[in-house]
Tab-separated table of C-alpha atoms and ligand atoms in Angstrom:
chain	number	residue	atom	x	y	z
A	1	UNK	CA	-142.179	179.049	-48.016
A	2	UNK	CA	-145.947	179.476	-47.731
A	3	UNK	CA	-147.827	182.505	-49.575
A	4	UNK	CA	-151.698	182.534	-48.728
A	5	UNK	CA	-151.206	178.592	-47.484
A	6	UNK	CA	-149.693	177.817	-50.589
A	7	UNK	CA	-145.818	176.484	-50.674
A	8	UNK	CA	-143.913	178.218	-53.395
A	9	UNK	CA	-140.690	177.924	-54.324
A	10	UNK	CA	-138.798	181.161	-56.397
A	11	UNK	CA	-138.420	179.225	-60.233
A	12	UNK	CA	-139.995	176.297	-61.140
A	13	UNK	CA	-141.009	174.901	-64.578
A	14	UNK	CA	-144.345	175.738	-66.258
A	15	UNK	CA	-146.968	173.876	-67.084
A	16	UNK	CA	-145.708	173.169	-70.607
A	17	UNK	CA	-142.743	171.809	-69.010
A	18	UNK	CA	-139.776	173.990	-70.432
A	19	UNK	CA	-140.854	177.537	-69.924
A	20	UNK	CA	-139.199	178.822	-66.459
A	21	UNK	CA	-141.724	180.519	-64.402
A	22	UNK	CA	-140.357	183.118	-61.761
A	23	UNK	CA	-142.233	185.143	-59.063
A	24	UNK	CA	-141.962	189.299	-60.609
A	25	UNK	CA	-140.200	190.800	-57.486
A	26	UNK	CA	-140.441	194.359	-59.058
A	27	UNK	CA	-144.155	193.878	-58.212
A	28	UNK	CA	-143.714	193.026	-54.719
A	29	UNK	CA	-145.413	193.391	-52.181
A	30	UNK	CA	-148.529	194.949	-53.989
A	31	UNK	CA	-149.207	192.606	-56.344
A	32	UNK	CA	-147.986	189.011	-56.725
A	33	UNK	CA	-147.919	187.896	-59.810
A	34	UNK	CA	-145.270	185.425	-61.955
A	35	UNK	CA	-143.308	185.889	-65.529
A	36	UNK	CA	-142.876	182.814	-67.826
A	37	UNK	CA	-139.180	183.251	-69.163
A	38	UNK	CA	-139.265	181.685	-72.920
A	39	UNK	CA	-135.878	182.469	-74.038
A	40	UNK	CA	-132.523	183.253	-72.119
A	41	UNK	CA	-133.076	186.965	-73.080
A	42	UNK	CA	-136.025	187.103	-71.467
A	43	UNK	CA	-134.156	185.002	-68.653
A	44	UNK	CA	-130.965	187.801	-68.559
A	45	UNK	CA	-134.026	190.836	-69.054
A	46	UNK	CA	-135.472	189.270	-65.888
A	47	UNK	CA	-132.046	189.210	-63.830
A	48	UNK	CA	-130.720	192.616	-65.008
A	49	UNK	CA	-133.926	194.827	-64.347
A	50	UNK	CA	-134.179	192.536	-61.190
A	51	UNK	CA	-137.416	190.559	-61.630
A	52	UNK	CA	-135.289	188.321	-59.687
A	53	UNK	CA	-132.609	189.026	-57.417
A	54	UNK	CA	-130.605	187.824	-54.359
A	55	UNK	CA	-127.372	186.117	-55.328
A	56	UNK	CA	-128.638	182.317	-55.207
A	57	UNK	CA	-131.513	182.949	-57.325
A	58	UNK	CA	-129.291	185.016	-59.811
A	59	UNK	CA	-127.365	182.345	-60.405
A	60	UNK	CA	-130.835	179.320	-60.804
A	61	UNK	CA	-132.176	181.706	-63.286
A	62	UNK	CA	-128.680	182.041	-64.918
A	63	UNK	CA	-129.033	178.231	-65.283
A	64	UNK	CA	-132.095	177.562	-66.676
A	65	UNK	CA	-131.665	180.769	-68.989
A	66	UNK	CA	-129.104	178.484	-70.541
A	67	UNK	CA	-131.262	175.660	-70.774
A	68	UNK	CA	-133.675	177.955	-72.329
A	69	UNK	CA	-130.903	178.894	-75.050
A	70	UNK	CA	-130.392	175.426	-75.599
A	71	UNK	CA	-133.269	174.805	-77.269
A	72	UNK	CA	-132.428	176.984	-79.903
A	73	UNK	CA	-128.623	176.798	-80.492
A	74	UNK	CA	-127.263	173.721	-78.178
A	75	UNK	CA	-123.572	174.044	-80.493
A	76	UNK	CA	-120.508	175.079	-79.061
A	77	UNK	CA	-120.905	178.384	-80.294
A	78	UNK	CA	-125.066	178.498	-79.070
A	79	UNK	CA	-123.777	177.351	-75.490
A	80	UNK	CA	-120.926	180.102	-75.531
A	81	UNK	CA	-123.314	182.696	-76.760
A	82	UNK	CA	-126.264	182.246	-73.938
A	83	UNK	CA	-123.033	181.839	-71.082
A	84	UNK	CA	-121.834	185.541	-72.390
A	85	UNK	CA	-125.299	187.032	-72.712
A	86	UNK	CA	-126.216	185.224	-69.146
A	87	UNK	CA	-122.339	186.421	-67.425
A	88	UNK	CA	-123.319	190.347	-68.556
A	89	UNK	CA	-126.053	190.809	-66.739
A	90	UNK	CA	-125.142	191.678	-62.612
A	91	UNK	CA	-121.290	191.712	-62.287
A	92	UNK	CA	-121.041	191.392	-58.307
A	93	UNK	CA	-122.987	188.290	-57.343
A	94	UNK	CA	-120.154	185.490	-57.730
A	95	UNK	CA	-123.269	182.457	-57.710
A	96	UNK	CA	-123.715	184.097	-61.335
A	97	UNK	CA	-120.639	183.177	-62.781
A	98	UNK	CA	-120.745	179.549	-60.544
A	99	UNK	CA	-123.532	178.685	-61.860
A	100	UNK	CA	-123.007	179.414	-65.803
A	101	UNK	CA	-119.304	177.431	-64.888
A	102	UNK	CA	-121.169	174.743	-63.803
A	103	UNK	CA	-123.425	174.803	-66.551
A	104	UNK	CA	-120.348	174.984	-69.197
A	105	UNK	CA	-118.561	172.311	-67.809
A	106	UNK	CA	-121.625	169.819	-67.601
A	107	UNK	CA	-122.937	170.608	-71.040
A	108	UNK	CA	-119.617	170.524	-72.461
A	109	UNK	CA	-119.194	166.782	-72.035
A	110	UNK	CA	-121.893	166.386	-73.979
A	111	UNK	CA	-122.622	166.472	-77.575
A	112	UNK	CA	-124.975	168.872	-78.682
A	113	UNK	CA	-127.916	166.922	-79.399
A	114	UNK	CA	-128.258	165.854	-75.256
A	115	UNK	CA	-127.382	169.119	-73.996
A	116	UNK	CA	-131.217	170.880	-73.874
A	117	UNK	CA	-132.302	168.042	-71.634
A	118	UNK	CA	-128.826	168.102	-69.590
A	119	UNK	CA	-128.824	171.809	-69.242
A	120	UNK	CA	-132.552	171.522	-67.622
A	121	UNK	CA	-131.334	168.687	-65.502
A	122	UNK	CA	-128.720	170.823	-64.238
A	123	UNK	CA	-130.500	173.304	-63.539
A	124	UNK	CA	-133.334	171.696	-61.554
A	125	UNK	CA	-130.271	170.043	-59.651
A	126	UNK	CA	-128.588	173.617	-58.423
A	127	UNK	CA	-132.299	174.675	-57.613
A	128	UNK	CA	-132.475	171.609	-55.524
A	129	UNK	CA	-129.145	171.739	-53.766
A	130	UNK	CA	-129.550	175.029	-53.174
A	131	UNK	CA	-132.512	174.617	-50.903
A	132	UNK	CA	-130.425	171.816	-48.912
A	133	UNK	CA	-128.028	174.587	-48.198
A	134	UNK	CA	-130.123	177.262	-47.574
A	135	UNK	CA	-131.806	175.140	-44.869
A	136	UNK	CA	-128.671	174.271	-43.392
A	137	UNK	CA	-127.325	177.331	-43.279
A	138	UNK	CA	-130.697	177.563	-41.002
A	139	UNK	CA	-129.694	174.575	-38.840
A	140	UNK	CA	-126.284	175.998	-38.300
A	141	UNK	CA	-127.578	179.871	-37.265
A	142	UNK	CA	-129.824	178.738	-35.078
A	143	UNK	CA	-127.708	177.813	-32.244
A	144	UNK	CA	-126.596	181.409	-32.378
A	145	UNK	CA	-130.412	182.689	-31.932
A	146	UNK	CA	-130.945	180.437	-29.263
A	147	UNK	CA	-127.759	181.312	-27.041
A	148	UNK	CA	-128.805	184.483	-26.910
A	149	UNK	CA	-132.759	183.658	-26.320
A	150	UNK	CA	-131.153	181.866	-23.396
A	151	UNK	CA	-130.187	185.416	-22.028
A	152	UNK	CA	-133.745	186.843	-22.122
A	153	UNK	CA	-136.507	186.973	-19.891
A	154	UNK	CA	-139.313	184.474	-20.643
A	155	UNK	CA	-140.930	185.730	-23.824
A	156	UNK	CA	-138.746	188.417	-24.503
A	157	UNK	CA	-137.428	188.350	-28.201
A	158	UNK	CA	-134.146	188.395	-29.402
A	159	UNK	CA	-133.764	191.550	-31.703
A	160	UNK	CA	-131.618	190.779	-35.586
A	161	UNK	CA	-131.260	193.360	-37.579
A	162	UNK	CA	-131.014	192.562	-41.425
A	163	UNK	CA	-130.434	194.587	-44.428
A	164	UNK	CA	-131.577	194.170	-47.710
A	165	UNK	CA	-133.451	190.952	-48.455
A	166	UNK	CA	-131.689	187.653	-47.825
A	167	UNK	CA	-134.885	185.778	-47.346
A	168	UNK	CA	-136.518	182.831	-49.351
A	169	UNK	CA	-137.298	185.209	-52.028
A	170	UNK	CA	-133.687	185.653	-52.714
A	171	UNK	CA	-132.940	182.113	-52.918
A	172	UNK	CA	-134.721	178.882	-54.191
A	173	UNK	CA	-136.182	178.612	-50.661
A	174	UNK	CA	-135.348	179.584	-47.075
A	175	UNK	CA	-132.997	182.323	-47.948
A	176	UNK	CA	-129.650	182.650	-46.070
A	177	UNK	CA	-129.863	185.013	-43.535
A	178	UNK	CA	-133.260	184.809	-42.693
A	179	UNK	CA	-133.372	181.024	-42.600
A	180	UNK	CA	-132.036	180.541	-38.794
A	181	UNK	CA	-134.506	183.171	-38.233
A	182	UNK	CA	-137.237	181.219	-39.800
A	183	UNK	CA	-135.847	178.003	-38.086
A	184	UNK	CA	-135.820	179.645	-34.658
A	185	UNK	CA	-139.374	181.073	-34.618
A	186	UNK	CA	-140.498	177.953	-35.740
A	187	UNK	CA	-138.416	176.556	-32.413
A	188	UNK	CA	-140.769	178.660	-30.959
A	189	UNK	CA	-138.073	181.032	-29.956
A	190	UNK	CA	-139.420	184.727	-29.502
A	191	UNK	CA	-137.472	187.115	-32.159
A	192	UNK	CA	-138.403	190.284	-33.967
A	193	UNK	CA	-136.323	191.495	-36.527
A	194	UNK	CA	-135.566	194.967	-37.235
A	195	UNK	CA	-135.928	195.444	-41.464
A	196	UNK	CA	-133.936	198.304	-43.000
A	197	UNK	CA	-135.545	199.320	-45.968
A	198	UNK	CA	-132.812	199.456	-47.956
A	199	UNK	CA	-133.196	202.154	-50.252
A	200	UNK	CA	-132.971	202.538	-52.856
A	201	UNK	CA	-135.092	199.794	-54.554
A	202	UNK	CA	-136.276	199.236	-50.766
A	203	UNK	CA	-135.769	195.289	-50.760
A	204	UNK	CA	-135.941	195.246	-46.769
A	205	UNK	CA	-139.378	197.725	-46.908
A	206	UNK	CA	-140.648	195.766	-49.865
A	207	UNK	CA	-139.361	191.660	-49.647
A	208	UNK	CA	-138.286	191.191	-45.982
A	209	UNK	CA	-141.232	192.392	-44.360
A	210	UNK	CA	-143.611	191.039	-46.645
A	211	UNK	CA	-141.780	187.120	-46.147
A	212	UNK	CA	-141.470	187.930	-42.961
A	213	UNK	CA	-145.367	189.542	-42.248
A	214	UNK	CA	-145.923	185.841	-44.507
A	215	UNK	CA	-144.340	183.296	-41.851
A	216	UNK	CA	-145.516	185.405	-39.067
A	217	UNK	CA	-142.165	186.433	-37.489
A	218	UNK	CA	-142.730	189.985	-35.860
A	219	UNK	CA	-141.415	192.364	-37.459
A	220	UNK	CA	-140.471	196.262	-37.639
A	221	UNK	CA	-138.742	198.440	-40.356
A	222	UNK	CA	-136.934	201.029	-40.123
A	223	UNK	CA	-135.053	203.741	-42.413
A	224	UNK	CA	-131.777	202.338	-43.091
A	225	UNK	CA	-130.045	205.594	-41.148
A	226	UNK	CA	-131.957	203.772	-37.898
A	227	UNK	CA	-129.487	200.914	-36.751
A	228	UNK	CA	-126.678	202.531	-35.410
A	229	UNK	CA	-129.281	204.541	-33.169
A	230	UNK	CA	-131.183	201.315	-31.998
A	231	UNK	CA	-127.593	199.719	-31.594
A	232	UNK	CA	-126.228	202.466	-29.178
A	233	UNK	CA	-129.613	201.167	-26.756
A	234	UNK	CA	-128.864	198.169	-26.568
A	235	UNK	CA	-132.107	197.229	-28.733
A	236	UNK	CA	-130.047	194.994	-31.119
A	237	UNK	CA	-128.916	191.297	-30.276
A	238	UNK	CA	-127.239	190.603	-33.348
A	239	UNK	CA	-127.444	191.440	-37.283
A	240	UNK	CA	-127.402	189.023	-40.101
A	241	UNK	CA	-127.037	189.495	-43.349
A	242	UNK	CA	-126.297	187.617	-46.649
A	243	UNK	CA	-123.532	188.545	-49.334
A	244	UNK	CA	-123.221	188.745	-53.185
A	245	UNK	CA	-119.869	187.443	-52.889
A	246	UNK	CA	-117.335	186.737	-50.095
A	247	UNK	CA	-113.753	186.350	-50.696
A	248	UNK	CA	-110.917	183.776	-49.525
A	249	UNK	CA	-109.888	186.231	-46.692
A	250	UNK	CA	-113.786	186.615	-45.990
A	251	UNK	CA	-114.068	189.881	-46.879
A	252	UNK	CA	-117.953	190.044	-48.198
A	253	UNK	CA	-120.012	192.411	-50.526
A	254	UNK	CA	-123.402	192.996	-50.172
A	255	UNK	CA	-126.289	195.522	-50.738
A	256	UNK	CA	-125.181	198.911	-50.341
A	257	UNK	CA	-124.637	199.893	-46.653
A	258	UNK	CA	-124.075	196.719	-45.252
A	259	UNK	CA	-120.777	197.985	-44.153
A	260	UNK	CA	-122.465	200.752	-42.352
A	261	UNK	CA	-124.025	198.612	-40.274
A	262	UNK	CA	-120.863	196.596	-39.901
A	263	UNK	CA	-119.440	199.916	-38.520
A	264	UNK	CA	-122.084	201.018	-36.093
A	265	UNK	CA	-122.214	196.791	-34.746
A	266	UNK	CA	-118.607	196.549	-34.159
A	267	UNK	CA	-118.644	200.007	-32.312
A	268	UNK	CA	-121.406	198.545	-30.017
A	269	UNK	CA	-120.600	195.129	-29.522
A	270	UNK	CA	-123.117	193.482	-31.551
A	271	UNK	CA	-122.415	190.282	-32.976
A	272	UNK	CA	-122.229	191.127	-36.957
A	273	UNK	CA	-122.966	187.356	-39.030
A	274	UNK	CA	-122.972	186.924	-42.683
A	275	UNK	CA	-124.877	183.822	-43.940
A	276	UNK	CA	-123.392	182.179	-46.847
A	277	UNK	CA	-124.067	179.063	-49.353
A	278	UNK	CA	-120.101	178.513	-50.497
A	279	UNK	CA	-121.550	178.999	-54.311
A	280	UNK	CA	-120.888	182.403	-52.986
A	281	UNK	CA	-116.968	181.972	-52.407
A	282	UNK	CA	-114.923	183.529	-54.602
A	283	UNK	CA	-111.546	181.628	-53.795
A	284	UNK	CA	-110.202	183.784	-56.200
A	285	UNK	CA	-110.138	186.608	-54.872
A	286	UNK	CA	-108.500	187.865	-51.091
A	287	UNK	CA	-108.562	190.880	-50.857
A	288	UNK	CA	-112.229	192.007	-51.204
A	289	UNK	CA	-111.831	196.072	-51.490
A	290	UNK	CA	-109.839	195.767	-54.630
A	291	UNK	CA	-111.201	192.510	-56.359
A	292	UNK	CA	-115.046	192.417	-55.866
A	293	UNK	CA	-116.551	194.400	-58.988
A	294	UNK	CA	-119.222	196.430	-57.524
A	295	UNK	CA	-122.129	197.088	-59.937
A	296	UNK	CA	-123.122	200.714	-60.533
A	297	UNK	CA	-126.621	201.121	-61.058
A	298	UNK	CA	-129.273	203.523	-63.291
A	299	UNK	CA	-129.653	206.862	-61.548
A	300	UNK	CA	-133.215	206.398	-62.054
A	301	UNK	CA	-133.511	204.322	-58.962
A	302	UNK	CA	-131.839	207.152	-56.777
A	303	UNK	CA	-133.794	209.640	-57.681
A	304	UNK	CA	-137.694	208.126	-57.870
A	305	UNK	CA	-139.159	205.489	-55.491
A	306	UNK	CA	-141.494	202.976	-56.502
A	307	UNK	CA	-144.598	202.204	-54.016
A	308	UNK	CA	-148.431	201.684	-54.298
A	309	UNK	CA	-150.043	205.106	-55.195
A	310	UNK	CA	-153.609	206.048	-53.844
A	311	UNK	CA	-154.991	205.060	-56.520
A	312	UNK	CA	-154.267	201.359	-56.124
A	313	UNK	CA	-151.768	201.757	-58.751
A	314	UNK	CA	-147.393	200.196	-58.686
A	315	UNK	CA	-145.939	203.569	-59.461
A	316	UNK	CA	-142.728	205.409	-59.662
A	317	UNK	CA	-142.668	208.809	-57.980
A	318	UNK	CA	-139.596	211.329	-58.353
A	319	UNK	CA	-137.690	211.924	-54.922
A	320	UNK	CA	-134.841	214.258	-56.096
A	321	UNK	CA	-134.551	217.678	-57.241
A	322	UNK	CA	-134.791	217.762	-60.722
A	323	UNK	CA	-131.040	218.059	-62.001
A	324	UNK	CA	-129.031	217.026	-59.387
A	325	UNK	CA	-126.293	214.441	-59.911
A	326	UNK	CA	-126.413	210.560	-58.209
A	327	UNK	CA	-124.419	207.864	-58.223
A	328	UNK	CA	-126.155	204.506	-57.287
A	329	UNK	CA	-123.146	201.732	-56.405
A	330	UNK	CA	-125.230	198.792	-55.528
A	331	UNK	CA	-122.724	196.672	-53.041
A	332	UNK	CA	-120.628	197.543	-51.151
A	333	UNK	CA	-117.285	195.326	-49.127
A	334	UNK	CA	-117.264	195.006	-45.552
A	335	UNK	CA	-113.791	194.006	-44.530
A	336	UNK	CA	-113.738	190.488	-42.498
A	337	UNK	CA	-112.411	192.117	-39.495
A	338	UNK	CA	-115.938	193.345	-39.345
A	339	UNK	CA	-117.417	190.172	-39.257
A	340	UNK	CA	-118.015	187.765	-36.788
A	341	UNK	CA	-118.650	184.967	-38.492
A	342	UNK	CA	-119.898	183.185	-41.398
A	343	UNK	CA	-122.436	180.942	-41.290
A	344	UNK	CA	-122.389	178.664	-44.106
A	345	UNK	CA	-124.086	175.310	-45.077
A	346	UNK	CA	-121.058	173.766	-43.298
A	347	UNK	CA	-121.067	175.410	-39.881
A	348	UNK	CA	-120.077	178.697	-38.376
A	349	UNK	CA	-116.266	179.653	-39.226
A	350	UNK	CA	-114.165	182.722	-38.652
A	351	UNK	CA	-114.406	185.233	-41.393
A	352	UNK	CA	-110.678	184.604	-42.640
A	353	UNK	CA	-109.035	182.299	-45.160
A	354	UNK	CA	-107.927	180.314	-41.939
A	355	UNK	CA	-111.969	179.908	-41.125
A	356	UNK	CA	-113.247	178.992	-44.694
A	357	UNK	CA	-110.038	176.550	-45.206
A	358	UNK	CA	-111.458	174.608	-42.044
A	359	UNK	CA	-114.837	174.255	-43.606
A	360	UNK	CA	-113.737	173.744	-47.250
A	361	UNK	CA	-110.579	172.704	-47.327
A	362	UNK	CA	-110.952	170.687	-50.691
A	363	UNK	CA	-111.712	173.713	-52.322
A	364	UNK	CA	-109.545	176.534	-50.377
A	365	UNK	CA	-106.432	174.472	-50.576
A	366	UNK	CA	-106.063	174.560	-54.473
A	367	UNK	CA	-108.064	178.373	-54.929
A	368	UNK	CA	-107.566	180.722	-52.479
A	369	UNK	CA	-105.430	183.167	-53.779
B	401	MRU	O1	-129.394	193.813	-55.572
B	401	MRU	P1	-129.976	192.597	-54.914
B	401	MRU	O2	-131.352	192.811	-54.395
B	401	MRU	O3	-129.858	191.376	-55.797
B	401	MRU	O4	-129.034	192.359	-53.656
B	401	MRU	C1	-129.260	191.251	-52.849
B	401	MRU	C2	-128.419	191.217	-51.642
B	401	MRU	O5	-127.664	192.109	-51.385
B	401	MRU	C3	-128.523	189.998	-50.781
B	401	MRU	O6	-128.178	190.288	-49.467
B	401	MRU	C4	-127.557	188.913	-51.298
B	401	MRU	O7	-127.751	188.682	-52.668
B	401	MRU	C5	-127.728	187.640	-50.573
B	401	MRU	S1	-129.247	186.852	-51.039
B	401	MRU	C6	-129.415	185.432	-50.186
């Protein structure tokens, strides 16, 4: 995607061709500026305060954090070190643990002296295939956009409703649920997207609208308490959002409230999709409610927002009464009967183990639990 004309991807490789270079997303939108991860400390640092974030990009950095750790230590004991370190650091999205799997298994076939170049080689390879999904997770939500533009008046948008960020920035490139958005306003299809601003680090205020504003697709936020309200009017096509992890029985977790939106869609009749690359299956798990681990965040981030102050300055502010109690769960599950469907890099399938089997049966026939 294109940032003042200029096509970025979310993690590439520095200049000195090992150092992994990611755009700060704790800075965003007020300042863009990019990190240069050296080590895979600096790597996990970056995913656990959330310099990057989004489940696909989680799990890239997760990669080349190990490559990074594998110029230091490639024995078995190095490699099993920066996996552990790496597996610690966000407990919900699944394309974490995929991704350091992946990495264990390739560099494991080799001996230690080949695995620094391997491990980068791996890496680069999940950055590239996930683009290739991401944009055909595009191709395959389109046809949903369109239908309904095919309802409308001549120029009159269709109106998605997203939460969180599951945009470009989340992923290597084109995001998941914003990518058949992307795809269909470059169809020249009229949409406007409604952006909740998902508090309480405010991805939707702070990511989605700024890719969004970026690529031009119109664009409105709104407090995340809005949907249900703009749902009841009839002022919301569909919603699409992406997931952290999604289960065998397609139950899916995502960004806090997601199910609340789930709630108010199903109560109105609007068409509730979750957009998916199948790194974020778990086939081990069915039953979402009781098997996704859902992380539990710093109180910190209830209780002060971050924002530009008058001053020009990135600052915290404090929001709550001094001494009150929070709780921060990041994710939470909305149940597949909720849902429906999933859009995946394979087609659109019913959010149910019968659904996913039909896209992936080579892996749901020896997983799913
Ligand atoms: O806590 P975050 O910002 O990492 O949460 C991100 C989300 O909830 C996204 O919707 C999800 O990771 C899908 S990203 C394509």
């Amino acid at each position: 995607m294109r940032i003042n004309g200029q096509h970025y991807r979310t993690i590439w490789l520095a200049q000195d061709g090992w150092r992994v270079v990611v755009i700060d997303q704790t800075r965003l939108p007020f300042r863009f500026e990019t990190v240069a991860l050296g080590s895979a400390e600096q790597a996990a640092d970056a995913i656990r305060n959330m310099v990057v974030r989004g489940a696909p990009l989680i799990g890239a950095t997760a990669a080349y954090g190990v490559a990074l750790a594998m110029r230091v230590d490639a024995s078995d004991a190095g490699l099993e070190a920066a996996l552990a370190l790496l597996g610690a650091t966000r407990p919900t999205a699944v394309n974490l643990r995929w991704a350091l799997e992946r990495m264990r298994r390739v560099l494991a076939s080799h001996e230690p002296s080949r695995r620094c170049e391997a491990a980068y080689r791996e890496a680069a390879a999940i950055c590239d295939e996930d683009v290739a999904l991401c944009r055909a997770i595009g191709e395959h939500g389109l046809p949903l956009i369109r239908s309904l533009a095919a309802g409308k008046q001549a120029g009159e948008p269709v109106n998605i409703l997203t939460h969180c960020n599951a945009g470009w920035i989340a992923t290597v490139d084109w995001g998941t649920a914003l990518a058949p958005v992307y795809l269909a306003h470059d169809a020249g299809i009229p949409v406007h997207v409604w952006v909740d601003e998902t508090r309480p680090r405010n991805q939707g205020a702070g990511l989605t609208a700024f890719e969004l504003g970026g690529h031009g697709v119109p664009h409105t936020v709104i407090v995340d308490n809005a949907g249900g309200h703009l749902m009841q009017r009839g002022q919301v096509d569909l919603v699409i959002v992406g997931t952290d992890r999604t289960t065998a029985q397609g139950d899916v977790a995502n960004k806090i409230g997601t199910y609340l939106k789930a709630l108010a869609a199903h109560d109105n009749g609007v068409p509730f999709y979750v957009a998916l690359p199948s790194p974020t299956i778990d086939w081990s798990i069915g039953d979402g409610l009781s098997g996704i681990p859902i992380e539990e965040r710093a109180g910190r981030e209830v209780t002060h927002a971050v924002g530009l102050a008058e001053d020009g300055e990135v600052r915290a502010v404090r929001v709550v009464a001094p001494g009150s109690a929070t709780a921060n769960p990041a994710f939470d599950v909305t149940p597949a009967r909720l849902v429906t469907a999933l859009i995946t890099e394979r087609g659109v399938c019913a959010a149910s183990g019968e659904g996913l089997a039909g896209l992936f049966p080579e892996i749901a026939g020896g997983a799913a639990a």
